[in-house]
mmCIF file with all atom_site columns, C-alpha atoms and ligand atoms in Angstrom:
data_model
loop_
_atom_site.group_PDB
_atom_site.id
_atom_site.type_symbol
_atom_site.label_atom_id
_atom_site.label_alt_id
_atom_site.label_comp_id
_atom_site.label_asym_id
_atom_site.label_entity_id
_atom_site.label_seq_id
_atom_site.pdbx_PDB_ins_code
_atom_site.Cartn_x
_atom_site.Cartn_y
_atom_site.Cartn_z
_atom_site.occupancy
_atom_site.B_iso_or_equiv
_atom_site.pdbx_formal_charge
_atom_site.auth_seq_id
_atom_site.auth_comp_id
_atom_site.auth_asym_id
_atom_site.auth_atom_id
_atom_site.pdbx_PDB_model_num
ATOM   1   C CA  . MET A 1 1   ? 17.684 87.264  135.917 1.00 46.00 ? 1361 MET A CA  1
ATOM   2   C CA  . GLY A 1 2   ? 20.123 86.749  133.008 1.00 46.00 ? 1362 GLY A CA  1
ATOM   3   C CA  . ALA A 1 3   ? 21.530 90.279  133.184 1.00 48.00 ? 1363 ALA A CA  1
ATOM   4   C CA  . VAL A 1 4   ? 22.010 89.983  136.938 1.00 47.00 ? 1364 VAL A CA  1
ATOM   5   C CA  . ALA A 1 5   ? 23.802 86.632  136.645 1.00 56.00 ? 1365 ALA A CA  1
ATOM   6   C CA  . LEU A 1 6   ? 26.250 87.941  134.024 1.00 83.00 ? 1366 LEU A CA  1
ATOM   7   C CA  . ILE A 1 7   ? 27.557 90.873  136.061 1.00 94.00 ? 1367 ILE A CA  1
ATOM   8   C CA  . ASP A 1 8   ? 30.536 90.363  138.356 1.00 97.00 ? 1368 ASP A CA  1
ATOM   9   C CA  . PHE A 1 9   ? 29.446 92.942  140.933 1.00 98.00 ? 1369 PHE A CA  1
ATOM   10  C CA  . ARG A 1 10  ? 32.589 92.462  143.015 1.00 98.00 ? 1370 ARG A CA  1
ATOM   11  C CA  . SER A 1 11  ? 34.744 93.884  140.241 1.00 98.00 ? 1371 SER A CA  1
ATOM   12  C CA  . PHE A 1 12  ? 32.837 97.198  140.588 1.00 98.00 ? 1372 PHE A CA  1
ATOM   13  C CA  . VAL A 1 13  ? 33.469 97.568  144.353 1.00 98.00 ? 1373 VAL A CA  1
ATOM   14  C CA  . LYS A 1 14  ? 36.853 98.951  145.405 1.00 98.00 ? 1374 LYS A CA  1
ATOM   15  C CA  . ASP A 1 15  ? 38.324 98.389  148.861 1.00 98.00 ? 1375 ASP A CA  1
ATOM   16  C CA  . VAL A 1 16  ? 39.773 101.568 150.380 1.00 98.00 ? 1376 VAL A CA  1
ATOM   17  C CA  . PRO A 1 17  ? 41.853 100.725 153.481 1.00 98.00 ? 1377 PRO A CA  1
ATOM   18  C CA  . ASP A 1 18  ? 41.868 103.107 156.457 1.00 97.00 ? 1378 ASP A CA  1
ATOM   19  C CA  . PHE A 1 19  ? 38.993 105.324 155.228 1.00 96.00 ? 1379 PHE A CA  1
ATOM   20  C CA  . PRO A 1 20  ? 37.438 107.301 156.879 1.00 91.00 ? 1380 PRO A CA  1
ATOM   21  C CA  . LYS A 1 21  ? 39.698 106.203 159.733 1.00 89.00 ? 1381 LYS A CA  1
ATOM   22  C CA  . ALA A 1 22  ? 42.389 103.627 160.531 1.00 93.00 ? 1382 ALA A CA  1
ATOM   23  C CA  . GLY A 1 23  ? 41.221 100.016 160.568 1.00 93.00 ? 1383 GLY A CA  1
ATOM   24  C CA  . ILE A 1 24  ? 38.113 100.517 158.379 1.00 92.00 ? 1384 ILE A CA  1
ATOM   25  C CA  . ILE A 1 25  ? 38.099 98.986  154.912 1.00 96.00 ? 1385 ILE A CA  1
ATOM   26  C CA  . PHE A 1 26  ? 35.696 101.252 153.073 1.00 97.00 ? 1386 PHE A CA  1
ATOM   27  C CA  . LYS A 1 27  ? 33.661 99.667  150.269 1.00 98.00 ? 1387 LYS A CA  1
ATOM   28  C CA  . ASP A 1 28  ? 33.694 102.246 147.482 1.00 98.00 ? 1388 ASP A CA  1
ATOM   29  C CA  . ILE A 1 29  ? 30.725 101.623 145.200 1.00 98.00 ? 1389 ILE A CA  1
ATOM   30  C CA  . THR A 1 30  ? 31.277 104.606 142.888 1.00 98.00 ? 1390 THR A CA  1
ATOM   31  C CA  . PRO A 1 31  ? 32.639 102.377 140.053 1.00 98.00 ? 1391 PRO A CA  1
ATOM   32  C CA  . LEU A 1 32  ? 29.378 100.393 140.172 1.00 98.00 ? 1392 LEU A CA  1
ATOM   33  C CA  . LEU A 1 33  ? 27.266 103.560 140.144 1.00 98.00 ? 1393 LEU A CA  1
ATOM   34  C CA  . ALA A 1 34  ? 29.180 104.815 137.119 1.00 98.00 ? 1394 ALA A CA  1
ATOM   35  C CA  . ASP A 1 35  ? 28.531 101.685 135.035 1.00 98.00 ? 1395 ASP A CA  1
ATOM   36  C CA  . HIS A 1 36  ? 25.023 101.707 133.579 1.00 98.00 ? 1396 HIS A CA  1
ATOM   37  C CA  . LYS A 1 37  ? 24.684 97.934  133.166 1.00 97.00 ? 1397 LYS A CA  1
ATOM   38  C CA  . ALA A 1 38  ? 26.176 97.046  136.540 1.00 98.00 ? 1398 ALA A CA  1
ATOM   39  C CA  . PHE A 1 39  ? 24.131 99.674  138.370 1.00 98.00 ? 1399 PHE A CA  1
ATOM   40  C CA  . GLN A 1 40  ? 20.851 98.649  136.738 1.00 98.00 ? 1400 GLN A CA  1
ATOM   41  C CA  . ALA A 1 41  ? 21.571 94.973  137.412 1.00 98.00 ? 1401 ALA A CA  1
ATOM   42  C CA  . ALA A 1 42  ? 22.321 95.808  141.057 1.00 98.00 ? 1402 ALA A CA  1
ATOM   43  C CA  . ILE A 1 43  ? 19.020 97.689  141.338 1.00 98.00 ? 1403 ILE A CA  1
ATOM   44  C CA  . SER A 1 44  ? 17.173 94.708  139.850 1.00 98.00 ? 1404 SER A CA  1
ATOM   45  C CA  . ALA A 1 45  ? 18.889 92.304  142.240 1.00 98.00 ? 1405 ALA A CA  1
ATOM   46  C CA  . MET A 1 46  ? 18.077 94.491  145.254 1.00 98.00 ? 1406 MET A CA  1
ATOM   47  C CA  . ALA A 1 47  ? 14.424 94.826  144.225 1.00 98.00 ? 1407 ALA A CA  1
ATOM   48  C CA  . ALA A 1 48  ? 13.822 91.217  143.124 1.00 98.00 ? 1408 ALA A CA  1
ATOM   49  C CA  . PRO A 1 49  ? 13.187 89.580  146.534 1.00 98.00 ? 1409 PRO A CA  1
ATOM   50  C CA  . PHE A 1 50  ? 10.502 92.171  147.264 1.00 98.00 ? 1410 PHE A CA  1
ATOM   51  C CA  . LYS A 1 51  ? 8.525  92.030  144.012 1.00 98.00 ? 1411 LYS A CA  1
ATOM   52  C CA  . GLY A 1 52  ? 4.891  91.054  144.593 1.00 98.00 ? 1412 GLY A CA  1
ATOM   53  C CA  . ARG A 1 53  ? 5.206  91.831  148.306 1.00 98.00 ? 1413 ARG A CA  1
ATOM   54  C CA  . GLY A 1 54  ? 2.941  94.881  148.221 1.00 98.00 ? 1414 GLY A CA  1
ATOM   55  C CA  . ILE A 1 55  ? 5.730  97.393  148.877 1.00 98.00 ? 1415 ILE A CA  1
ATOM   56  C CA  . GLU A 1 56  ? 4.185  100.881 148.898 1.00 98.00 ? 1416 GLU A CA  1
ATOM   57  C CA  . LEU A 1 57  ? 7.215  102.923 149.942 1.00 99.00 ? 1417 LEU A CA  1
ATOM   58  C CA  . VAL A 1 58  ? 10.984 102.496 149.743 1.00 99.00 ? 1418 VAL A CA  1
ATOM   59  C CA  . ALA A 1 59  ? 12.892 104.242 152.544 1.00 99.00 ? 1419 ALA A CA  1
ATOM   60  C CA  . GLY A 1 60  ? 16.404 105.305 151.534 1.00 98.00 ? 1420 GLY A CA  1
ATOM   61  C CA  . ILE A 1 61  ? 18.980 105.958 154.233 1.00 98.00 ? 1421 ILE A CA  1
ATOM   62  C CA  . GLU A 1 62  ? 21.129 109.113 153.786 1.00 97.00 ? 1422 GLU A CA  1
ATOM   63  C CA  . SER A 1 63  ? 23.128 109.372 151.772 1.00 97.00 ? 1423 SER A CA  1
ATOM   64  C CA  . ARG A 1 64  ? 24.149 106.442 149.607 1.00 98.00 ? 1424 ARG A CA  1
ATOM   65  C CA  . GLY A 1 65  ? 20.856 104.688 150.319 1.00 98.00 ? 1425 GLY A CA  1
ATOM   66  C CA  . PHE A 1 66  ? 19.150 107.454 148.320 1.00 98.00 ? 1426 PHE A CA  1
ATOM   67  C CA  . LEU A 1 67  ? 21.054 106.419 145.184 1.00 98.00 ? 1427 LEU A CA  1
ATOM   68  C CA  . PHE A 1 68  ? 19.450 102.973 145.340 1.00 98.00 ? 1428 PHE A CA  1
ATOM   69  C CA  . ALA A 1 69  ? 16.053 103.733 146.885 1.00 98.00 ? 1429 ALA A CA  1
ATOM   70  C CA  . ALA A 1 70  ? 14.703 105.877 144.068 1.00 98.00 ? 1430 ALA A CA  1
ATOM   71  C CA  . SER A 1 71  ? 15.485 103.318 141.373 1.00 98.00 ? 1431 SER A CA  1
ATOM   72  C CA  . ILE A 1 72  ? 14.281 100.366 143.455 1.00 98.00 ? 1432 ILE A CA  1
ATOM   73  C CA  . ALA A 1 73  ? 11.035 102.253 144.096 1.00 98.00 ? 1433 ALA A CA  1
ATOM   74  C CA  . GLY A 1 74  ? 10.614 102.552 140.330 1.00 98.00 ? 1434 GLY A CA  1
ATOM   75  C CA  . ARG A 1 75  ? 11.027 98.780  139.924 1.00 98.00 ? 1435 ARG A CA  1
ATOM   76  C CA  . LEU A 1 76  ? 8.465  98.124  142.697 1.00 98.00 ? 1436 LEU A CA  1
ATOM   77  C CA  . SER A 1 77  ? 5.994  100.854 141.638 1.00 98.00 ? 1437 SER A CA  1
ATOM   78  C CA  . ALA A 1 78  ? 6.450  102.426 145.068 1.00 98.00 ? 1438 ALA A CA  1
ATOM   79  C CA  . GLY A 1 79  ? 7.081  105.910 146.444 1.00 98.00 ? 1439 GLY A CA  1
ATOM   80  C CA  . VAL A 1 80  ? 10.246 107.023 148.277 1.00 98.00 ? 1440 VAL A CA  1
ATOM   81  C CA  . ILE A 1 81  ? 10.845 108.190 151.848 1.00 98.00 ? 1441 ILE A CA  1
ATOM   82  C CA  . PRO A 1 82  ? 14.106 109.867 152.882 1.00 98.00 ? 1442 PRO A CA  1
ATOM   83  C CA  . ILE A 1 83  ? 15.621 108.871 156.225 1.00 98.00 ? 1443 ILE A CA  1
ATOM   84  C CA  . ARG A 1 84  ? 18.035 111.715 156.941 1.00 98.00 ? 1444 ARG A CA  1
ATOM   85  C CA  . LYS A 1 85  ? 20.755 112.835 159.310 1.00 95.00 ? 1445 LYS A CA  1
ATOM   86  C CA  . LYS A 1 86  ? 19.643 115.168 162.102 1.00 95.00 ? 1446 LYS A CA  1
ATOM   87  C CA  . GLY A 1 87  ? 18.505 118.660 161.117 1.00 96.00 ? 1447 GLY A CA  1
ATOM   88  C CA  . LYS A 1 88  ? 17.943 118.118 157.387 1.00 98.00 ? 1448 LYS A CA  1
ATOM   89  C CA  . LEU A 1 89  ? 14.189 117.472 157.217 1.00 98.00 ? 1449 LEU A CA  1
ATOM   90  C CA  . PRO A 1 90  ? 12.075 120.653 157.253 1.00 98.00 ? 1450 PRO A CA  1
ATOM   91  C CA  . ARG A 1 91  ? 8.936  119.530 159.091 1.00 98.00 ? 1451 ARG A CA  1
ATOM   92  C CA  . LYS A 1 92  ? 8.211  117.727 162.360 1.00 98.00 ? 1452 LYS A CA  1
ATOM   93  C CA  . THR A 1 93  ? 10.349 114.615 162.738 1.00 98.00 ? 1453 THR A CA  1
ATOM   94  C CA  . LEU A 1 94  ? 10.798 111.495 164.817 1.00 98.00 ? 1454 LEU A CA  1
ATOM   95  C CA  . CYS A 1 95  ? 14.404 110.575 165.600 1.00 97.00 ? 1455 CYS A CA  1
ATOM   96  C CA  . ALA A 1 96  ? 16.555 107.600 166.564 1.00 96.00 ? 1456 ALA A CA  1
ATOM   97  C CA  . ALA A 1 97  ? 20.178 107.581 167.744 1.00 92.00 ? 1457 ALA A CA  1
ATOM   98  C CA  . TYR A 1 98  ? 22.477 104.839 166.472 1.00 88.00 ? 1458 TYR A CA  1
ATOM   99  C CA  . GLY A 1 99  ? 26.064 103.642 166.571 1.00 76.00 ? 1459 GLY A CA  1
ATOM   100 C CA  . LEU A 1 100 ? 28.047 103.384 163.316 1.00 68.00 ? 1460 LEU A CA  1
ATOM   101 C CA  . GLU A 1 101 ? 31.057 101.254 162.449 1.00 58.00 ? 1461 GLU A CA  1
ATOM   102 C CA  . TYR A 1 102 ? 32.846 104.615 162.721 1.00 60.00 ? 1462 TYR A CA  1
ATOM   103 C CA  . GLY A 1 103 ? 30.859 106.965 164.988 1.00 67.00 ? 1463 GLY A CA  1
ATOM   104 C CA  . ILE A 1 104 ? 27.505 107.850 166.511 1.00 79.00 ? 1464 ILE A CA  1
ATOM   105 C CA  . ASP A 1 105 ? 24.742 109.810 164.825 1.00 88.00 ? 1465 ASP A CA  1
ATOM   106 C CA  . THR A 1 106 ? 21.023 110.551 164.802 1.00 95.00 ? 1466 THR A CA  1
ATOM   107 C CA  . LEU A 1 107 ? 18.584 109.730 162.014 1.00 97.00 ? 1467 LEU A CA  1
ATOM   108 C CA  . GLU A 1 108 ? 15.242 111.411 161.418 1.00 98.00 ? 1468 GLU A CA  1
ATOM   109 C CA  . ILE A 1 109 ? 12.053 110.825 159.471 1.00 98.00 ? 1469 ILE A CA  1
ATOM   110 C CA  . HIS A 1 110 ? 9.056  113.071 158.922 1.00 98.00 ? 1470 HIS A CA  1
ATOM   111 C CA  . GLU A 1 111 ? 6.437  111.991 161.453 1.00 98.00 ? 1471 GLU A CA  1
ATOM   112 C CA  . ASP A 1 112 ? 3.879  111.687 158.638 1.00 98.00 ? 1472 ASP A CA  1
ATOM   113 C CA  . ALA A 1 113 ? 6.246  110.061 156.104 1.00 98.00 ? 1473 ALA A CA  1
ATOM   114 C CA  . ALA A 1 114 ? 4.075  106.972 155.686 1.00 98.00 ? 1474 ALA A CA  1
ATOM   115 C CA  . ALA A 1 115 ? 0.441  106.107 156.226 1.00 97.00 ? 1475 ALA A CA  1
ATOM   116 C CA  . LYS A 1 116 ? -0.277 103.917 159.252 1.00 94.00 ? 1476 LYS A CA  1
ATOM   117 C CA  . SER A 1 117 ? 0.350  100.294 158.255 1.00 92.00 ? 1477 SER A CA  1
ATOM   118 C CA  . ALA A 1 118 ? 1.933  101.221 154.893 1.00 98.00 ? 1478 ALA A CA  1
ATOM   119 C CA  . VAL A 1 119 ? 4.307  98.467  153.710 1.00 98.00 ? 1479 VAL A CA  1
ATOM   120 C CA  . VAL A 1 120 ? 7.868  99.806  153.534 1.00 99.00 ? 1480 VAL A CA  1
ATOM   121 C CA  . LEU A 1 121 ? 11.169 98.439  152.211 1.00 99.00 ? 1481 LEU A CA  1
ATOM   122 C CA  . VAL A 1 122 ? 14.297 99.932  153.830 1.00 99.00 ? 1482 VAL A CA  1
ATOM   123 C CA  . VAL A 1 123 ? 17.341 100.342 151.559 1.00 98.00 ? 1483 VAL A CA  1
ATOM   124 C CA  . ASP A 1 124 ? 21.020 101.158 152.046 1.00 98.00 ? 1484 ASP A CA  1
ATOM   125 C CA  . ASP A 1 125 ? 24.299 100.482 150.262 1.00 98.00 ? 1485 ASP A CA  1
ATOM   126 C CA  . VAL A 1 126 ? 26.225 98.646  153.013 1.00 98.00 ? 1486 VAL A CA  1
ATOM   127 C CA  . LEU A 1 127 ? 25.196 96.614  156.068 1.00 97.00 ? 1487 LEU A CA  1
ATOM   128 C CA  . ALA A 1 128 ? 28.094 96.939  158.510 1.00 94.00 ? 1488 ALA A CA  1
ATOM   129 C CA  . THR A 1 129 ? 27.334 96.728  162.258 1.00 92.00 ? 1489 THR A CA  1
ATOM   130 C CA  . GLY A 1 130 ? 23.614 97.150  161.563 1.00 94.00 ? 1490 GLY A CA  1
ATOM   131 C CA  . GLY A 1 131 ? 23.012 100.162 163.802 1.00 93.00 ? 1491 GLY A CA  1
ATOM   132 C CA  . THR A 1 132 ? 21.961 102.443 160.955 1.00 94.00 ? 1492 THR A CA  1
ATOM   133 C CA  . ALA A 1 133 ? 19.491 99.967  159.489 1.00 97.00 ? 1493 ALA A CA  1
ATOM   134 C CA  . LYS A 1 134 ? 18.106 99.033  162.909 1.00 97.00 ? 1494 LYS A CA  1
ATOM   135 C CA  . ALA A 1 135 ? 17.436 102.692 163.755 1.00 97.00 ? 1495 ALA A CA  1
ATOM   136 C CA  . SER A 1 136 ? 15.860 103.186 160.313 1.00 98.00 ? 1496 SER A CA  1
ATOM   137 C CA  . CYS A 1 137 ? 13.487 100.249 160.785 1.00 98.00 ? 1497 CYS A CA  1
ATOM   138 C CA  . GLU A 1 138 ? 12.561 101.619 164.200 1.00 98.00 ? 1498 GLU A CA  1
ATOM   139 C CA  . LEU A 1 139 ? 11.756 105.003 162.642 1.00 98.00 ? 1499 LEU A CA  1
ATOM   140 C CA  . ILE A 1 140 ? 9.430  103.399 160.087 1.00 98.00 ? 1500 ILE A CA  1
ATOM   141 C CA  . GLU A 1 141 ? 7.681  101.576 162.924 1.00 98.00 ? 1501 GLU A CA  1
ATOM   142 C CA  . LYS A 1 142 ? 7.487  104.740 165.074 1.00 98.00 ? 1502 LYS A CA  1
ATOM   143 C CA  . VAL A 1 143 ? 5.582  106.351 162.197 1.00 98.00 ? 1503 VAL A CA  1
ATOM   144 C CA  . GLY A 1 144 ? 3.194  103.392 162.401 1.00 98.00 ? 1504 GLY A CA  1
ATOM   145 C CA  . ALA A 1 145 ? 4.179  101.718 159.121 1.00 98.00 ? 1505 ALA A CA  1
ATOM   146 C CA  . LYS A 1 146 ? 5.363  98.118  158.579 1.00 98.00 ? 1506 LYS A CA  1
ATOM   147 C CA  . VAL A 1 147 ? 8.894  97.076  157.573 1.00 98.00 ? 1507 VAL A CA  1
ATOM   148 C CA  . ALA A 1 148 ? 8.607  94.367  154.905 1.00 98.00 ? 1508 ALA A CA  1
ATOM   149 C CA  . GLY A 1 149 ? 12.368 93.930  154.787 1.00 98.00 ? 1509 GLY A CA  1
ATOM   150 C CA  . VAL A 1 150 ? 15.752 95.521  154.348 1.00 99.00 ? 1510 VAL A CA  1
ATOM   151 C CA  . SER A 1 151 ? 17.711 95.406  151.081 1.00 99.00 ? 1511 SER A CA  1
ATOM   152 C CA  . PHE A 1 152 ? 21.448 96.117  150.813 1.00 99.00 ? 1512 PHE A CA  1
ATOM   153 C CA  . LEU A 1 153 ? 23.925 96.001  147.980 1.00 98.00 ? 1513 LEU A CA  1
ATOM   154 C CA  . ILE A 1 154 ? 26.692 94.780  150.325 1.00 98.00 ? 1514 ILE A CA  1
ATOM   155 C CA  . GLU A 1 155 ? 26.750 92.938  153.640 1.00 98.00 ? 1515 GLU A CA  1
ATOM   156 C CA  . LEU A 1 156 ? 29.928 92.859  155.729 1.00 98.00 ? 1516 LEU A CA  1
ATOM   157 C CA  . GLY A 1 157 ? 29.109 89.506  157.321 1.00 98.00 ? 1517 GLY A CA  1
ATOM   158 C CA  . PHE A 1 158 ? 32.007 89.570  159.787 1.00 97.00 ? 1518 PHE A CA  1
ATOM   159 C CA  . LEU A 1 159 ? 30.434 92.585  161.546 1.00 95.00 ? 1519 LEU A CA  1
ATOM   160 C CA  . LYS A 1 160 ? 27.286 90.552  162.276 1.00 96.00 ? 1520 LYS A CA  1
ATOM   161 C CA  . GLY A 1 161 ? 24.861 93.363  161.416 1.00 96.00 ? 1521 GLY A CA  1
ATOM   162 C CA  . ARG A 1 162 ? 22.145 90.784  160.783 1.00 98.00 ? 1522 ARG A CA  1
ATOM   163 C CA  . GLU A 1 163 ? 22.004 90.083  164.504 1.00 98.00 ? 1523 GLU A CA  1
ATOM   164 C CA  . LYS A 1 164 ? 20.720 93.637  165.096 1.00 97.00 ? 1524 LYS A CA  1
ATOM   165 C CA  . LEU A 1 165 ? 18.047 93.000  162.451 1.00 98.00 ? 1525 LEU A CA  1
ATOM   166 C CA  . ALA A 1 166 ? 16.948 89.609  163.809 1.00 98.00 ? 1526 ALA A CA  1
ATOM   167 C CA  . GLY A 1 167 ? 13.420 88.670  162.757 1.00 98.00 ? 1527 GLY A CA  1
ATOM   168 C CA  . ARG A 1 168 ? 13.528 90.943  159.706 1.00 98.00 ? 1528 ARG A CA  1
ATOM   169 C CA  . ASP A 1 169 ? 13.791 89.881  156.058 1.00 98.00 ? 1529 ASP A CA  1
ATOM   170 C CA  . VAL A 1 170 ? 17.366 91.011  155.319 1.00 98.00 ? 1530 VAL A CA  1
ATOM   171 C CA  . ARG A 1 171 ? 18.805 90.658  151.777 1.00 98.00 ? 1531 ARG A CA  1
ATOM   172 C CA  . ALA A 1 172 ? 22.155 91.567  150.306 1.00 98.00 ? 1532 ALA A CA  1
ATOM   173 C CA  . VAL A 1 173 ? 23.453 91.158  146.761 1.00 98.00 ? 1533 VAL A CA  1
ATOM   174 C CA  . LEU A 1 174 ? 27.102 90.803  147.834 1.00 98.00 ? 1534 LEU A CA  1
ATOM   175 C CA  . SER A 1 175 ? 28.517 89.381  151.034 1.00 98.00 ? 1535 SER A CA  1
ATOM   176 C CA  . TYR A 1 176 ? 32.081 89.844  152.314 1.00 97.00 ? 1536 TYR A CA  1
HETATM 177 P P1  . AMP B 2 .   ? 26.346 100.292 160.219 1.00 79.40 ? 241  AMP B P1  1
HETATM 178 O O1  . AMP B 2 .   ? 25.362 101.115 160.986 1.00 79.40 ? 241  AMP B O1  1
HETATM 179 O O2  . AMP B 2 .   ? 27.574 99.974  161.013 1.00 79.40 ? 241  AMP B O2  1
HETATM 180 O O3  . AMP B 2 .   ? 25.697 99.060  159.633 1.00 79.40 ? 241  AMP B O3  1
HETATM 181 O O4  . AMP B 2 .   ? 26.877 101.191 159.046 1.00 79.40 ? 241  AMP B O4  1
HETATM 182 C C1  . AMP B 2 .   ? 26.198 101.277 157.862 1.00 79.40 ? 241  AMP B C1  1
HETATM 183 C C2  . AMP B 2 .   ? 26.293 102.641 157.239 1.00 79.40 ? 241  AMP B C2  1
HETATM 184 O O5  . AMP B 2 .   ? 27.633 103.150 157.246 1.00 79.40 ? 241  AMP B O5  1
HETATM 185 C C3  . AMP B 2 .   ? 25.874 102.587 155.810 1.00 79.40 ? 241  AMP B C3  1
HETATM 186 O O6  . AMP B 2 .   ? 25.090 103.735 155.542 1.00 79.40 ? 241  AMP B O6  1
HETATM 187 C C4  . AMP B 2 .   ? 27.142 102.583 155.019 1.00 79.40 ? 241  AMP B C4  1
HETATM 188 O O7  . AMP B 2 .   ? 27.048 103.452 153.943 1.00 79.40 ? 241  AMP B O7  1
HETATM 189 C C5  . AMP B 2 .   ? 28.218 103.056 155.974 1.00 79.40 ? 241  AMP B C5  1
HETATM 190 N N1  . AMP B 2 .   ? 29.348 102.132 156.116 1.00 79.40 ? 241  AMP B N1  1
HETATM 191 C C6  . AMP B 2 .   ? 29.713 101.490 157.242 1.00 79.40 ? 241  AMP B C6  1
HETATM 192 N N2  . AMP B 2 .   ? 30.814 100.764 157.071 1.00 79.40 ? 241  AMP B N2  1
HETATM 193 C C7  . AMP B 2 .   ? 31.144 100.915 155.783 1.00 79.40 ? 241  AMP B C7  1
HETATM 194 C C8  . AMP B 2 .   ? 32.202 100.395 154.975 1.00 79.40 ? 241  AMP B C8  1
HETATM 195 N N3  . AMP B 2 .   ? 33.135 99.564  155.470 1.00 79.40 ? 241  AMP B N3  1
HETATM 196 N N4  . AMP B 2 .   ? 32.236 100.748 153.677 1.00 79.40 ? 241  AMP B N4  1
HETATM 197 C C9  . AMP B 2 .   ? 31.298 101.585 153.163 1.00 79.40 ? 241  AMP B C9  1
HETATM 198 N N5  . AMP B 2 .   ? 30.302 102.120 153.881 1.00 79.40 ? 241  AMP B N5  1
HETATM 199 C C10 . AMP B 2 .   ? 30.215 101.787 155.168 1.00 79.40 ? 241  AMP B C10 1
#
């Protein structure tokens, strides 16, 4: 708790206007990733609400979600599941289409990625419009597993992504 409270996470997130297209303010988290103390404190803060919740698997959303999912899984003594863009997973998949803040895409999961009724935490770096996280939760449920919650580093509150995740336990370390 102490280490988390002492870190000013906002100072490690850089706003990049008009990336990847005009009108988007991209939250660049690479300074946070590059700072050992800040990154570890962020991982702890993202994992903390889900400690003792019986999380068996942490699902990371391609690609920045992967950077957080593996470390959070370590904190929660859980395994990791990749949720990937279309065409990347080698075996039979289930898929879900979704709308991004800047585009449309398809996400996939291995159809046998989790045991039926496994308890899964979904992880990504940024909650924007919520389409990506919503599709990811739906994939976990299509596999037959349970979504215990969704953990983000950053929530862009003005985009109301939480509304797409209504009824789910949604946590974010930073809110803008
Ligand atoms: P969304 O589906 O709109 O919630 O978009 C979330 C996904 O897009 C996440 O995987 C983020 O990495 C990425 N993303 C969307 N908007 C931003 C932003 N303003 N800054 C950084 N990443 C973003």
